[in-house]
Short mmCIF file of C-alpha atoms in Angstrom, two decimals:
data_model
loop_
_atom_site.label_atom_id
_atom_site.label_comp_id
_atom_site.label_asym_id
_atom_site.label_seq_id
_atom_site.Cartn_x
_atom_site.Cartn_y
_atom_site.Cartn_z
CA MET Q 59 -17.30 -31.22 11.73
CA GLU Q 60 -14.38 -30.54 14.11
CA ILE Q 61 -12.94 -33.98 13.30
CA SER Q 62 -13.32 -33.34 9.56
CA ILE Q 63 -11.43 -30.04 9.76
CA LEU Q 64 -8.71 -31.66 11.86
CA VAL Q 65 -8.29 -34.56 9.41
CA LEU Q 66 -8.23 -32.19 6.43
CA LEU Q 67 -5.59 -29.92 7.94
CA VAL Q 68 -3.39 -32.67 9.36
CA VAL Q 69 -3.33 -34.75 6.16
CA PHE Q 70 -2.94 -31.77 3.83
CA PHE Q 71 -0.12 -30.02 5.68
CA GLY Q 72 1.49 -33.34 6.62
CA LEU Q 73 1.75 -34.31 2.97
CA LEU Q 74 3.09 -30.87 2.04
CA LEU Q 75 5.80 -31.21 4.67
CA LEU Q 76 6.73 -34.54 3.07
CA ASN Q 77 7.12 -32.71 -0.27
CA VAL Q 78 4.16 -34.46 -1.85
CA PRO Q 79 3.00 -32.46 -4.92
CA ILE Q 80 0.18 -30.13 -4.00
CA THR Q 81 -2.31 -31.78 -6.39
CA PHE Q 82 -1.90 -35.12 -4.62
CA SER Q 83 -1.87 -33.44 -1.21
CA ILE Q 84 -5.22 -31.80 -1.92
CA GLY Q 85 -6.71 -34.98 -3.41
CA LEU Q 86 -5.57 -37.32 -0.60
CA ALA Q 87 -6.58 -34.84 2.12
CA THR Q 88 -10.01 -34.52 0.52
CA LEU Q 89 -10.47 -38.30 0.29
CA ALA Q 90 -9.34 -38.77 3.91
CA THR Q 91 -11.87 -36.12 5.03
CA MET Q 92 -14.65 -37.81 3.06
CA LEU Q 93 -13.90 -41.12 4.75
CA VAL Q 94 -14.66 -39.55 8.14
CA SER Q 95 -18.37 -39.34 7.34
CA ILE Q 96 -18.82 -41.40 4.12
CA ASP Q 97 -18.18 -45.11 3.48
CA PHE Q 98 -15.22 -46.04 1.28
CA ILE Q 99 -16.98 -46.91 -2.00
CA PRO Q 100 -19.35 -43.89 -1.96
CA ALA Q 101 -16.43 -41.66 -0.94
CA VAL Q 102 -14.22 -42.80 -3.83
CA THR Q 103 -17.14 -42.53 -6.25
CA THR Q 104 -18.02 -39.04 -5.03
CA MET Q 105 -14.38 -38.00 -5.26
CA ALA Q 106 -14.22 -39.12 -8.89
CA GLN Q 107 -17.51 -37.42 -9.73
CA ARG Q 108 -16.50 -34.13 -8.15
CA MET Q 109 -13.11 -34.14 -9.87
CA ALA Q 110 -14.70 -34.81 -13.25
CA GLY Q 111 -17.40 -32.22 -12.62
CA GLY Q 112 -14.82 -29.65 -11.58
CA ILE Q 113 -13.23 -29.60 -15.03
CA ASN Q 114 -16.44 -30.13 -16.99
CA SER Q 115 -16.76 -26.48 -17.94
CA PHE Q 116 -16.73 -24.83 -21.36
CA ALA Q 117 -15.07 -21.74 -19.89
CA LEU Q 118 -12.04 -23.81 -18.85
CA LEU Q 119 -11.28 -24.49 -22.52
CA ALA Q 120 -9.88 -20.97 -22.63
CA ILE Q 121 -7.01 -21.99 -20.34
CA PRO Q 122 -5.18 -24.41 -22.69
CA PHE Q 123 -5.61 -21.93 -25.55
CA PHE Q 124 -4.08 -19.05 -23.58
CA ILE Q 125 -1.31 -21.32 -22.28
CA LEU Q 126 -0.44 -22.35 -25.84
CA SER Q 127 -0.55 -18.79 -27.19
CA GLY Q 128 1.66 -17.65 -24.31
CA LEU Q 129 4.25 -20.33 -25.05
CA ILE Q 130 4.28 -19.46 -28.74
CA MET Q 131 4.67 -15.77 -27.90
CA GLY Q 132 7.49 -16.59 -25.50
CA ARG Q 133 9.43 -18.42 -28.20
CA GLY Q 134 8.51 -16.13 -31.06
CA GLY Q 135 10.67 -13.08 -30.32
CA ILE Q 136 7.78 -11.17 -28.79
CA ALA Q 137 9.57 -10.48 -25.49
CA LYS Q 138 12.59 -8.93 -27.24
CA ARG Q 139 10.42 -6.51 -29.22
CA LEU Q 140 8.39 -5.52 -26.15
CA ILE Q 141 11.60 -4.83 -24.21
CA GLU Q 142 13.01 -2.71 -27.04
CA CYS Q 143 9.73 -0.77 -27.22
CA ALA Q 144 9.77 -0.10 -23.46
CA MET Q 145 13.45 0.83 -23.63
CA ALA Q 146 12.76 3.39 -26.33
CA LEU Q 147 9.87 4.94 -24.39
CA ILE Q 148 11.17 5.08 -20.80
CA GLY Q 149 14.79 3.89 -20.84
CA MET Q 150 16.05 7.44 -20.30
CA LEU Q 151 14.27 7.86 -16.94
CA PRO Q 152 15.96 7.31 -13.54
CA GLY Q 153 16.37 3.58 -13.01
CA GLY Q 154 15.56 3.16 -16.69
CA LEU Q 155 16.37 -0.54 -17.00
CA ALA Q 156 14.32 -1.40 -13.91
CA LEU Q 157 11.39 0.59 -15.28
CA VAL Q 158 11.78 -1.14 -18.63
CA ASN Q 159 11.73 -4.46 -16.79
CA VAL Q 160 8.41 -3.60 -15.11
CA VAL Q 161 6.74 -2.28 -18.27
CA SER Q 162 7.96 -5.24 -20.33
CA CYS Q 163 6.56 -7.67 -17.75
CA MET Q 164 3.24 -5.81 -17.85
CA PHE Q 165 3.15 -6.01 -21.65
CA PHE Q 166 4.17 -9.65 -21.80
CA GLY Q 167 1.92 -10.65 -18.89
CA ALA Q 168 -0.99 -9.04 -20.71
CA ILE Q 169 -0.18 -11.14 -23.77
CA SER Q 170 0.70 -14.47 -22.14
CA GLY Q 171 -1.51 -14.41 -19.01
CA SER Q 172 1.23 -16.12 -17.02
CA ALA Q 173 3.51 -14.65 -14.35
CA VAL Q 174 5.97 -17.53 -14.69
CA ALA Q 175 6.14 -17.09 -18.48
CA ALA Q 176 6.69 -13.34 -18.08
CA THR Q 177 9.45 -13.93 -15.53
CA SER Q 178 11.20 -16.43 -17.77
CA ALA Q 179 10.83 -14.52 -21.04
CA ILE Q 180 11.57 -11.01 -19.77
CA GLY Q 181 14.06 -12.07 -17.11
CA SER Q 182 16.20 -13.97 -19.63
CA PHE Q 183 16.75 -10.71 -21.54
CA MET Q 184 16.66 -8.11 -18.77
CA LEU Q 185 18.65 -9.68 -15.94
CA PRO Q 186 21.92 -10.04 -17.91
CA GLU Q 187 21.48 -6.51 -19.31
CA MET Q 188 20.82 -5.01 -15.86
CA LYS Q 189 23.87 -6.80 -14.47
CA LYS Q 190 25.97 -5.44 -17.34
CA GLN Q 191 24.79 -1.89 -16.54
CA GLY Q 192 25.81 -2.19 -12.87
CA TYR Q 193 22.49 -3.14 -11.25
CA ASP Q 194 22.66 -5.43 -8.25
CA VAL Q 195 21.69 -8.93 -9.40
CA ASN Q 196 19.48 -9.61 -6.37
CA TYR Q 197 17.60 -6.34 -6.85
CA SER Q 198 17.16 -7.11 -10.56
CA ALA Q 199 15.72 -10.55 -9.76
CA ALA Q 200 13.35 -9.00 -7.19
CA VAL Q 201 12.07 -6.42 -9.70
CA THR Q 202 11.47 -9.08 -12.36
CA ALA Q 203 9.55 -11.32 -9.96
CA ALA Q 204 7.38 -8.52 -8.57
CA ALA Q 205 6.63 -7.03 -12.00
CA ALA Q 206 5.59 -10.41 -13.42
CA THR Q 207 2.63 -10.56 -11.02
CA THR Q 208 0.91 -7.77 -12.95
CA GLY Q 209 0.06 -10.37 -15.59
CA MET Q 210 -2.31 -12.04 -13.13
CA LEU Q 211 -4.55 -8.97 -13.25
CA ILE Q 212 -4.00 -7.53 -16.72
CA PRO Q 213 -5.99 -9.81 -19.06
CA PRO Q 214 -6.08 -12.36 -20.47
CA SER Q 215 -5.49 -14.06 -17.13
CA ASN Q 216 -6.10 -17.75 -16.52
CA ILE Q 217 -6.63 -17.27 -12.80
CA LEU Q 218 -9.48 -14.81 -13.44
CA ILE Q 219 -11.17 -17.54 -15.48
CA VAL Q 220 -10.74 -19.95 -12.57
CA TYR Q 221 -12.28 -17.40 -10.19
CA ALA Q 222 -15.22 -16.86 -12.54
CA ILE Q 223 -15.99 -20.58 -12.27
CA ALA Q 224 -15.38 -20.76 -8.50
CA SER Q 225 -17.64 -17.77 -7.84
CA GLY Q 226 -20.53 -19.39 -9.66
CA GLY Q 227 -21.32 -16.85 -12.31
CA VAL Q 228 -19.17 -13.71 -12.37
CA SER Q 229 -18.65 -12.68 -15.99
CA ILE Q 230 -15.20 -13.49 -17.38
CA ALA Q 231 -15.43 -10.43 -19.61
CA ALA Q 232 -16.21 -8.21 -16.61
CA LEU Q 233 -13.29 -9.71 -14.65
CA PHE Q 234 -10.93 -9.18 -17.56
CA VAL Q 235 -11.88 -5.52 -17.88
CA ALA Q 236 -11.86 -5.04 -14.09
CA GLY Q 237 -8.26 -6.21 -13.90
CA TYR Q 238 -6.83 -3.38 -16.00
CA LEU Q 239 -6.80 -0.51 -13.49
CA PRO Q 240 -5.53 -2.59 -10.53
CA GLY Q 241 -2.88 -4.19 -12.76
CA ILE Q 242 -1.69 -0.84 -14.09
CA LEU Q 243 -1.80 0.67 -10.59
CA LEU Q 244 0.36 -2.20 -9.35
CA GLY Q 245 2.84 -1.68 -12.19
CA VAL Q 246 3.04 2.09 -11.60
CA SER Q 247 3.61 1.59 -7.86
CA LEU Q 248 6.50 -0.78 -8.60
CA MET Q 249 7.95 1.73 -11.07
CA LEU Q 250 7.86 4.47 -8.42
CA VAL Q 251 9.78 2.22 -6.04
CA CYS Q 252 12.31 1.42 -8.77
CA ALA Q 253 12.81 5.10 -9.60
CA GLY Q 254 13.37 5.97 -5.95
CA TYR Q 255 15.73 3.02 -5.47
CA ALA Q 256 17.73 4.07 -8.54
CA LYS Q 257 18.12 7.60 -7.18
CA ILE Q 258 19.41 6.27 -3.85
CA LYS Q 259 21.81 3.76 -5.44
CA GLY Q 260 22.90 6.06 -8.25
CA TYR Q 261 22.06 3.60 -11.03
CA PRO Q 262 22.79 4.81 -14.60
CA VAL Q 263 20.26 6.56 -16.79
CA GLY Q 264 19.84 5.34 -20.35
CA ALA Q 265 20.47 7.56 -23.36
CA ARG Q 266 17.55 9.27 -25.06
CA LEU Q 267 17.00 7.72 -28.49
CA PRO Q 268 16.29 9.74 -31.65
CA LEU Q 269 12.59 10.12 -32.36
CA LYS Q 270 12.89 8.13 -35.60
CA LEU Q 271 14.37 5.16 -33.75
CA VAL Q 272 11.72 5.39 -31.02
CA ILE Q 273 8.99 5.22 -33.67
CA GLN Q 274 10.69 2.21 -35.27
CA LYS Q 275 10.90 0.32 -31.95
CA VAL Q 276 7.28 1.08 -31.07
CA ALA Q 277 6.11 0.10 -34.56
CA ALA Q 278 7.99 -3.22 -34.30
CA ALA Q 279 6.13 -4.03 -31.08
CA LEU Q 280 2.68 -2.94 -32.26
CA PRO Q 281 1.73 -6.28 -33.90
CA SER Q 282 2.41 -8.03 -30.57
CA LEU Q 283 0.53 -5.43 -28.53
CA PHE Q 284 -2.39 -5.59 -30.96
CA MET Q 285 -3.26 -9.01 -29.57
CA ILE Q 286 -4.38 -7.33 -26.34
CA PHE Q 287 -6.88 -5.20 -28.26
CA LEU Q 288 -7.91 -8.11 -30.47
CA VAL Q 289 -8.70 -10.43 -27.56
CA ILE Q 290 -10.20 -7.97 -25.09
CA GLY Q 291 -11.92 -5.86 -27.72
CA GLY Q 292 -13.62 -8.92 -29.16
CA ILE Q 293 -14.82 -10.06 -25.74
CA ILE Q 294 -16.10 -6.63 -24.71
CA GLY Q 295 -17.76 -6.14 -28.07
CA GLY Q 296 -19.56 -9.46 -27.77
CA ILE Q 297 -17.92 -10.74 -30.95
CA PHE Q 298 -16.64 -13.89 -29.26
CA THR Q 299 -16.45 -15.56 -25.84
CA ALA Q 300 -13.33 -15.86 -23.68
CA THR Q 301 -12.83 -19.42 -24.92
CA GLU Q 302 -13.10 -18.36 -28.55
CA ALA Q 303 -10.75 -15.48 -27.76
CA GLY Q 304 -8.19 -18.02 -26.55
CA ALA Q 305 -8.39 -19.88 -29.86
CA ILE Q 306 -8.02 -16.61 -31.78
CA ALA Q 307 -4.99 -15.74 -29.62
CA VAL Q 308 -3.36 -19.02 -30.67
CA VAL Q 309 -3.96 -18.34 -34.36
CA TYR Q 310 -2.69 -14.77 -34.08
CA SER Q 311 0.41 -15.79 -32.12
CA LEU Q 312 1.18 -18.39 -34.82
CA ILE Q 313 0.84 -15.75 -37.52
CA LEU Q 314 3.31 -13.52 -35.66
CA ALA Q 315 5.85 -16.11 -34.48
CA VAL Q 316 5.85 -18.35 -37.55
CA GLY Q 317 4.75 -16.07 -40.37
CA MET Q 318 5.80 -12.50 -39.58
CA TYR Q 319 8.79 -12.80 -37.24
CA ARG Q 320 9.83 -16.30 -38.38
CA GLU Q 321 11.43 -17.07 -35.02
CA VAL Q 322 9.47 -20.31 -34.51
CA LYS Q 323 9.90 -23.10 -37.05
CA ILE Q 324 7.08 -25.44 -37.99
CA SER Q 325 9.17 -28.33 -36.67
CA GLU Q 326 9.25 -26.69 -33.21
CA LEU Q 327 5.47 -26.49 -32.87
CA SER Q 328 5.08 -30.10 -31.74
CA GLY Q 329 7.41 -29.47 -28.80
CA ILE Q 330 5.57 -26.27 -27.89
CA MET Q 331 2.23 -28.09 -28.02
CA MET Q 332 3.56 -30.89 -25.82
CA LYS Q 333 4.70 -28.31 -23.26
CA ALA Q 334 1.29 -26.63 -23.43
CA ALA Q 335 -0.42 -30.01 -22.91
CA GLU Q 336 1.81 -30.75 -19.92
CA THR Q 337 1.10 -27.35 -18.32
CA THR Q 338 -2.62 -27.68 -19.03
CA ALA Q 339 -2.70 -31.14 -17.44
CA ILE Q 340 -1.09 -29.77 -14.28
CA VAL Q 341 -3.55 -26.87 -14.09
CA LEU Q 342 -6.61 -29.05 -14.73
CA ALA Q 343 -5.46 -31.65 -12.19
CA LEU Q 344 -5.22 -28.85 -9.62
CA ILE Q 345 -8.69 -27.62 -10.57
CA ALA Q 346 -10.13 -31.15 -10.35
CA THR Q 347 -8.77 -31.96 -6.88
CA SER Q 348 -9.49 -28.45 -5.59
CA SER Q 349 -13.09 -28.75 -6.79
CA ALA Q 350 -13.43 -31.97 -4.82
CA MET Q 351 -12.01 -30.26 -1.73
CA SER Q 352 -14.44 -27.35 -2.19
CA TRP Q 353 -17.29 -29.86 -2.26
CA ILE Q 354 -16.29 -31.63 0.95
CA LEU Q 355 -15.87 -28.26 2.66
CA SER Q 356 -19.39 -27.36 1.61
CA TYR Q 357 -20.72 -30.83 2.57
CA GLU Q 358 -19.32 -30.40 6.07
CA GLN Q 359 -20.71 -26.81 6.14
CA ILE Q 360 -17.27 -25.46 6.95
CA PRO Q 361 -17.64 -22.24 4.86
CA GLN Q 362 -20.91 -21.38 6.58
CA THR Q 363 -19.42 -22.00 10.01
CA LEU Q 364 -16.30 -19.94 9.32
CA SER Q 365 -18.35 -17.14 7.75
CA ALA Q 366 -20.60 -16.95 10.80
CA ALA Q 367 -17.58 -17.01 13.10
CA MET Q 368 -15.88 -14.14 11.24
CA LEU Q 369 -19.02 -12.01 11.31
CA THR Q 370 -19.31 -12.49 15.07
CA ILE Q 371 -15.74 -11.30 15.67
CA SER Q 372 -16.52 -7.77 14.54
CA GLU Q 373 -19.22 -5.77 12.82
CA ASN Q 374 -16.63 -3.46 11.27
CA PRO Q 375 -16.34 -4.35 7.55
CA LEU Q 376 -12.91 -2.66 7.31
CA LEU Q 377 -11.54 -4.94 10.01
CA ILE Q 378 -13.09 -8.09 8.54
CA LEU Q 379 -11.74 -7.33 5.05
CA LEU Q 380 -8.29 -6.74 6.55
CA MET Q 381 -8.59 -10.09 8.32
CA ILE Q 382 -9.54 -11.84 5.05
CA ASN Q 383 -6.58 -10.22 3.31
CA LEU Q 384 -4.13 -11.32 5.99
CA ILE Q 385 -5.42 -14.89 5.83
CA LEU Q 386 -5.15 -14.92 2.02
CA LEU Q 387 -1.63 -13.49 2.18
CA LEU Q 388 -0.67 -16.39 4.46
CA VAL Q 389 -2.44 -18.89 2.19
CA GLY Q 390 -0.71 -17.47 -0.90
CA ALA Q 391 2.69 -17.99 0.69
CA PHE Q 392 2.03 -21.74 0.99
CA MET Q 393 -0.42 -22.64 -1.78
CA ASP Q 394 -0.61 -22.22 -5.56
CA MET Q 395 -3.13 -19.65 -6.80
CA THR Q 396 -5.47 -22.07 -8.58
CA PRO Q 397 -6.34 -24.31 -5.60
CA ALA Q 398 -6.36 -21.27 -3.30
CA VAL Q 399 -9.00 -19.56 -5.45
CA LEU Q 400 -11.12 -22.71 -5.79
CA ILE Q 401 -10.96 -23.58 -2.09
CA PHE Q 402 -11.22 -20.16 -0.44
CA THR Q 403 -13.68 -18.43 -2.76
CA PRO Q 404 -16.66 -20.40 -1.36
CA ILE Q 405 -15.43 -19.60 2.17
CA PHE Q 406 -14.79 -15.86 1.92
CA LEU Q 407 -17.05 -14.70 -0.92
CA PRO Q 408 -20.28 -15.04 1.15
CA VAL Q 409 -18.64 -12.98 3.92
CA ALA Q 410 -17.58 -10.30 1.44
CA VAL Q 411 -21.06 -10.16 -0.11
CA GLU Q 412 -22.57 -9.90 3.37
CA LEU Q 413 -20.35 -6.85 3.92
CA GLY Q 414 -21.63 -5.25 0.71
CA MET Q 415 -18.71 -6.13 -1.57
CA SER Q 416 -19.59 -7.26 -5.09
CA PRO Q 417 -18.29 -10.67 -6.28
CA LEU Q 418 -16.43 -8.81 -9.05
CA HIS Q 419 -14.62 -6.54 -6.59
CA PHE Q 420 -13.82 -9.47 -4.29
CA GLY Q 421 -12.38 -11.47 -7.19
CA ILE Q 422 -9.92 -8.75 -8.15
CA MET Q 423 -8.93 -8.27 -4.51
CA MET Q 424 -8.39 -11.99 -4.07
CA VAL Q 425 -6.31 -12.43 -7.23
CA LEU Q 426 -4.14 -9.41 -6.37
CA ASN Q 427 -3.68 -10.77 -2.85
CA LEU Q 428 -2.67 -14.24 -4.01
CA SER Q 429 -0.38 -12.70 -6.66
CA ILE Q 430 1.75 -11.44 -3.79
CA GLY Q 431 2.02 -15.09 -2.73
CA LEU Q 432 3.71 -15.87 -6.04
CA VAL Q 433 6.70 -13.83 -4.84
CA SER Q 434 6.53 -14.82 -1.18
CA PRO Q 435 8.62 -17.62 0.33
CA PRO Q 436 8.51 -20.50 0.99
CA VAL Q 437 6.46 -21.60 -2.05
CA GLY Q 438 6.52 -18.53 -4.35
CA SER Q 439 6.92 -20.08 -7.80
CA VAL Q 440 7.74 -16.81 -9.56
CA LEU Q 441 10.40 -16.04 -6.96
CA PHE Q 442 12.09 -19.39 -7.65
CA VAL Q 443 12.06 -18.85 -11.43
CA SER Q 444 13.55 -15.37 -11.09
CA CYS Q 445 16.25 -16.65 -8.73
CA ALA Q 446 17.09 -19.49 -11.12
CA ILE Q 447 17.55 -17.07 -14.03
CA ALA Q 448 19.63 -14.68 -11.92
CA LYS Q 449 21.60 -17.60 -10.42
CA THR Q 450 21.03 -16.35 -6.89
CA LYS Q 451 19.29 -17.61 -3.74
CA ILE Q 452 15.85 -16.84 -2.33
CA GLU Q 453 17.23 -15.45 0.93
CA ALA Q 454 19.46 -13.04 -1.01
CA ILE Q 455 16.59 -11.24 -2.75
CA ILE Q 456 14.24 -10.89 0.22
CA LYS Q 457 15.88 -7.63 1.37
CA PRO Q 458 15.54 -5.85 -2.03
CA MET Q 459 12.00 -7.29 -2.23
CA MET Q 460 10.87 -5.45 0.94
CA PRO Q 461 10.08 -2.04 -0.65
CA LEU Q 462 8.37 -3.89 -3.51
CA TYR Q 463 6.29 -5.91 -1.02
CA PHE Q 464 5.30 -2.65 0.65
CA ALA Q 465 4.18 -1.13 -2.66
CA MET Q 466 2.16 -4.25 -3.51
CA PHE Q 467 0.49 -4.22 -0.08
CA VAL Q 468 -0.43 -0.54 -0.43
CA VAL Q 469 -2.07 -1.27 -3.80
CA LEU Q 470 -3.88 -4.25 -2.24
CA MET Q 471 -5.34 -1.97 0.45
CA LEU Q 472 -6.39 0.60 -2.15
CA VAL Q 473 -8.10 -2.07 -4.26
CA THR Q 474 -9.76 -3.54 -1.17
CA TYR Q 475 -11.23 -0.33 0.18
CA ILE Q 476 -11.88 1.62 -3.03
CA PRO Q 477 -14.35 -0.44 -5.12
CA ALA Q 478 -14.20 1.99 -8.05
CA ILE Q 479 -10.68 0.83 -8.92
CA SER Q 480 -12.13 -2.56 -9.85
CA GLU Q 481 -15.64 -1.63 -10.88
CA PHE Q 482 -15.23 1.58 -12.88
CA LEU Q 483 -14.25 0.07 -16.23
CA PRO Q 484 -16.79 -2.81 -16.18
CA GLY Q 485 -19.49 -0.25 -15.37
CA LEU Q 486 -18.25 2.00 -18.15
CA PHE Q 487 -18.59 -0.81 -20.70
CA GLY Q 488 -21.87 -2.08 -19.25
CA LEU Q 489 -20.44 -5.44 -18.12
#
């Protein structure tokens, strides 16, 4: 087993250092590890079987639907209306534009289920406006990146679907509902940091709008926000599954973008669908190779060995959970969320259950943890997107990111050690 672990680590990290795409790095590292204990033909056959089996899941059909609906929403003028709604509601508070940025990312993340999409859609509108109002461009980029991670917790979230599959049976509906309180708590914590930062820097406060105009802006955003209630309400009510909810989200987003707002032309739909297909292919390829890696880890009994080793280090559950969090924070800084969830869920979930943590609670903790990795160098994809929009460099936004990192870590600790934050709403709805 020691040789297998060594081969896996050396090949995987060696390929990453050579800038090989992570999907191929995972796949080649897995195949190399298989060849340590399995002959070539059976190893290749097993690899193919495990990759095919990894994506042979009805629940995964929800992912391309939510990706497509998110892309349609992003092009359909939804982001602009959500921003105007947030501006009307909280734009007059200290650090108003930064707060609007956070709330808009929360709204859009809840609709699109993608942190990258939220960063791109909201950042394209908010970053130029914040710069115009005198906000530091690096701080603005940091706020956009951090706020976009809320969409990983506030449903519908593709990564929660992936965790449901990796965990072997946690309800997608329960995970969706469980993500609300942690996601909102994360957003509120970021808003508190933004308000304090605005006071220190003396950033301008927006004008209070007349009540009539506030009502107009909120009313204009209501059709977009209704999708949240449509999708989640249908799932909680047992009207349709998460996969069917994804299909309904596509239909509803088409009605809004093409029919009501008329900001997406019929001729543009083919390009949007091609982009959705491309993104889906990337995600499913990651899931396929990560599933194969999960299998070889299990075949070599690596999760069981690591679990036993962790439980022998200490009997204090608080210390072990902190250790798991620190490892996942490190993993998130170097690995995309999808393979991280598929690979490390079988390793750490048994340890968490042994400590008395429910699989539902662990899933929310894990996704929140890895969300921080999306804005952590060197691999943080959301950080790169935000920097590209702001036309700045990664190293320039790390300093303004520090108080936001601190807020995110505090929320992570609260979610880790207070199960009710994750489990209250699912229990309330009987999920």
